[in-house]
N, C-alpha and C. Protein backbone atom coordinates (compact mmCIF):
# COMPACT_ATOMS: atom_id res chain seq x y z
N MET A 1 -3.30 76.67 104.16
CA MET A 1 -4.26 77.19 104.93
C MET A 1 -5.35 76.08 105.17
N LYS A 2 -5.89 75.85 106.41
CA LYS A 2 -6.78 74.83 106.92
C LYS A 2 -8.11 75.02 105.90
N LEU A 3 -8.64 73.91 105.76
CA LEU A 3 -9.90 73.96 105.18
C LEU A 3 -10.76 72.81 105.60
N VAL A 4 -12.30 72.97 106.27
CA VAL A 4 -12.54 71.91 106.84
C VAL A 4 -13.69 71.72 105.97
N PHE A 5 -13.59 70.61 105.40
CA PHE A 5 -14.72 69.67 104.75
C PHE A 5 -15.99 69.02 105.56
N ALA A 6 -17.05 69.82 105.78
CA ALA A 6 -18.15 69.49 107.12
C ALA A 6 -18.68 68.19 106.82
N THR A 7 -18.07 66.83 106.53
CA THR A 7 -18.33 65.45 106.42
C THR A 7 -17.86 64.56 107.42
N HIS A 8 -18.49 63.71 107.28
CA HIS A 8 -17.99 62.26 108.19
C HIS A 8 -17.54 61.17 107.33
N ASN A 9 -18.03 61.36 106.15
CA ASN A 9 -17.72 60.51 104.86
C ASN A 9 -16.47 60.44 104.28
N ALA A 10 -15.80 59.31 105.07
CA ALA A 10 -14.15 59.09 104.46
C ALA A 10 -13.96 59.00 103.26
N GLY A 11 -14.74 58.43 102.42
CA GLY A 11 -14.78 58.46 101.02
C GLY A 11 -14.97 59.96 100.03
N LYS A 12 -15.73 60.75 100.50
CA LYS A 12 -16.01 62.07 99.87
C LYS A 12 -14.48 63.07 100.34
N LEU A 13 -14.20 62.82 101.81
CA LEU A 13 -13.34 63.53 102.32
C LEU A 13 -11.81 63.18 101.36
N ARG A 14 -11.54 61.50 100.97
CA ARG A 14 -10.64 61.52 100.55
C ARG A 14 -10.73 62.15 99.00
N GLU A 15 -11.77 62.21 98.51
CA GLU A 15 -12.19 62.74 96.81
C GLU A 15 -11.60 64.24 96.98
N VAL A 16 -11.93 64.84 97.98
CA VAL A 16 -11.61 66.25 97.96
C VAL A 16 -10.22 66.36 98.16
N LYS A 17 -9.32 65.46 99.15
CA LYS A 17 -8.10 65.82 99.14
C LYS A 17 -7.29 65.47 98.14
N GLU A 18 -7.85 64.51 97.31
CA GLU A 18 -7.00 64.33 95.91
C GLU A 18 -7.39 65.47 95.08
N LEU A 19 -8.35 66.18 95.11
CA LEU A 19 -8.46 67.53 93.92
C LEU A 19 -7.81 68.45 94.70
N ILE A 20 -7.66 68.80 95.63
CA ILE A 20 -7.16 70.37 96.48
C ILE A 20 -6.42 69.96 97.51
N GLY A 21 -5.91 68.99 97.91
CA GLY A 21 -4.90 68.84 98.92
C GLY A 21 -3.47 69.33 98.75
N HIS A 22 -3.29 69.39 97.73
CA HIS A 22 -2.08 69.94 97.03
C HIS A 22 -1.79 71.60 97.53
N LYS A 23 -3.17 72.01 97.48
CA LYS A 23 -3.29 73.41 97.85
C LYS A 23 -3.82 73.94 99.56
N TYR A 24 -4.22 73.03 99.92
CA TYR A 24 -4.97 73.26 101.26
C TYR A 24 -4.88 71.97 102.05
N GLU A 25 -4.84 72.43 103.21
CA GLU A 25 -4.79 71.23 104.42
C GLU A 25 -6.04 71.00 104.83
N VAL A 26 -6.82 70.11 103.95
CA VAL A 26 -8.35 69.69 104.02
C VAL A 26 -8.21 68.64 105.35
N ILE A 27 -9.71 69.20 106.03
CA ILE A 27 -9.58 68.05 107.40
C ILE A 27 -11.29 67.75 107.15
N GLY A 28 -11.62 66.65 107.81
CA GLY A 28 -12.96 66.68 108.10
C GLY A 28 -13.27 66.67 109.41
N LEU A 29 -14.93 66.48 109.95
CA LEU A 29 -15.57 66.84 111.26
C LEU A 29 -14.65 65.86 112.34
N SER A 30 -14.40 64.58 111.65
CA SER A 30 -13.87 63.90 113.09
C SER A 30 -12.60 64.33 113.49
N GLU A 31 -12.00 65.30 112.78
CA GLU A 31 -10.82 65.51 113.13
C GLU A 31 -10.86 67.04 113.86
N LEU A 32 -11.98 67.48 114.08
CA LEU A 32 -12.35 68.77 115.23
C LEU A 32 -12.42 68.41 116.57
N ASP A 33 -11.86 69.18 117.37
CA ASP A 33 -12.26 68.59 118.83
C ASP A 33 -13.45 69.18 119.49
N ASP A 34 -14.20 68.70 120.09
CA ASP A 34 -15.79 68.76 121.22
C ASP A 34 -17.03 69.41 120.17
N LEU A 35 -16.65 68.77 118.97
CA LEU A 35 -17.88 69.18 117.92
C LEU A 35 -19.06 68.35 118.45
N GLU A 36 -20.05 68.53 118.70
CA GLU A 36 -21.46 67.91 118.71
C GLU A 36 -22.26 67.35 117.61
N ASP A 37 -23.16 66.57 117.37
CA ASP A 37 -23.60 66.30 116.27
C ASP A 37 -24.32 67.53 115.66
N ILE A 38 -24.29 67.64 114.60
CA ILE A 38 -24.87 68.69 113.96
C ILE A 38 -26.20 68.07 113.03
N PRO A 39 -27.51 68.83 113.74
CA PRO A 39 -28.58 68.30 113.31
C PRO A 39 -28.84 68.68 111.85
N GLU A 40 -29.28 67.67 110.89
CA GLU A 40 -29.68 68.26 109.67
C GLU A 40 -30.97 68.06 109.62
N ASN A 41 -31.73 69.07 110.26
CA ASN A 41 -33.20 68.95 109.93
C ASN A 41 -34.14 70.41 108.74
N GLU A 42 -32.91 70.59 108.25
CA GLU A 42 -33.51 71.49 107.27
C GLU A 42 -34.58 70.78 106.18
N PRO A 43 -35.26 71.62 105.26
CA PRO A 43 -36.10 71.33 104.38
C PRO A 43 -35.87 70.74 103.01
N THR A 44 -34.30 71.17 103.10
CA THR A 44 -33.40 71.48 101.59
C THR A 44 -32.29 70.25 101.65
N LEU A 45 -31.60 69.89 100.89
CA LEU A 45 -30.28 69.55 100.92
C LEU A 45 -29.35 70.75 101.09
N GLN A 46 -29.43 71.56 100.30
CA GLN A 46 -28.73 73.14 100.55
C GLN A 46 -28.92 73.63 102.14
N GLY A 47 -29.76 73.76 102.79
CA GLY A 47 -30.04 74.09 104.09
C GLY A 47 -29.23 73.56 105.10
N ASN A 48 -29.31 72.10 104.88
CA ASN A 48 -28.53 71.23 105.63
C ASN A 48 -26.77 71.24 105.58
N ALA A 49 -26.24 71.62 104.15
CA ALA A 49 -25.22 71.69 103.80
C ALA A 49 -24.74 73.39 104.75
N LEU A 50 -25.51 74.28 104.60
CA LEU A 50 -25.49 75.79 105.26
C LEU A 50 -25.30 75.45 106.50
N VAL A 51 -26.14 74.77 107.13
CA VAL A 51 -26.11 74.51 108.64
C VAL A 51 -24.77 73.96 109.14
N LYS A 52 -24.41 72.66 108.46
CA LYS A 52 -22.99 72.34 108.67
C LYS A 52 -21.94 73.34 108.74
N ALA A 53 -21.81 74.18 107.58
CA ALA A 53 -20.67 75.25 107.17
C ALA A 53 -20.96 76.17 108.11
N ARG A 54 -21.93 76.43 108.60
CA ARG A 54 -22.16 77.59 109.49
C ARG A 54 -21.64 77.31 111.13
N THR A 55 -21.95 75.77 111.34
CA THR A 55 -21.97 75.36 112.65
C THR A 55 -20.11 75.50 112.98
N VAL A 56 -19.47 74.98 112.22
CA VAL A 56 -18.12 75.00 112.18
C VAL A 56 -17.25 76.44 112.00
N TRP A 57 -18.07 77.25 111.15
CA TRP A 57 -17.39 78.49 110.91
C TRP A 57 -17.50 79.23 112.51
N ASN A 58 -18.72 79.25 113.10
CA ASN A 58 -18.97 79.53 114.28
C ASN A 58 -18.26 79.25 115.55
N LYS A 59 -18.04 78.04 115.37
CA LYS A 59 -17.29 77.62 116.62
C LYS A 59 -15.96 77.54 116.64
N TYR A 60 -15.42 77.65 115.54
CA TYR A 60 -13.91 77.23 115.19
C TYR A 60 -13.46 78.63 114.54
N GLY A 61 -14.06 79.37 113.74
CA GLY A 61 -13.71 80.50 112.74
C GLY A 61 -12.85 79.82 111.72
N LEU A 62 -12.88 78.60 111.25
CA LEU A 62 -12.26 78.01 110.31
C LEU A 62 -12.74 78.28 108.95
N ALA A 63 -12.22 78.35 107.76
CA ALA A 63 -12.73 78.17 106.61
C ALA A 63 -13.48 76.74 106.37
N CYS A 64 -14.83 76.66 105.77
CA CYS A 64 -15.28 75.74 105.81
C CYS A 64 -16.13 75.45 104.58
N PHE A 65 -16.68 74.13 104.16
CA PHE A 65 -17.43 74.01 102.98
C PHE A 65 -18.13 72.66 103.16
N SER A 66 -19.50 72.40 102.98
CA SER A 66 -20.17 71.14 103.07
C SER A 66 -21.01 70.76 101.67
N ASP A 67 -21.21 69.67 101.62
CA ASP A 67 -21.99 69.00 100.76
C ASP A 67 -23.24 68.10 101.34
N ASP A 68 -24.45 68.25 100.82
CA ASP A 68 -25.35 66.89 101.45
C ASP A 68 -26.23 66.86 100.24
N THR A 69 -25.81 65.42 100.06
CA THR A 69 -26.54 64.71 99.17
C THR A 69 -27.66 63.93 99.45
N GLY A 70 -28.35 63.97 100.52
CA GLY A 70 -29.59 63.30 101.02
C GLY A 70 -29.17 62.02 101.59
């Protein structure tokens, strides 16, 4: 199963692949075609993470999660 981690942070992506890469094909945002920059203009970190995950889901229909630490 392909799982998108909505990040451009190579370090975060590597850590997640080490944790769950044996069960899922984890990819980052840089591996998606035609994805424009996702605005991070929500007032909370949770809001920004949700926007990123929903954007990927709506455009690609892929399972996705996100993390925003500010």
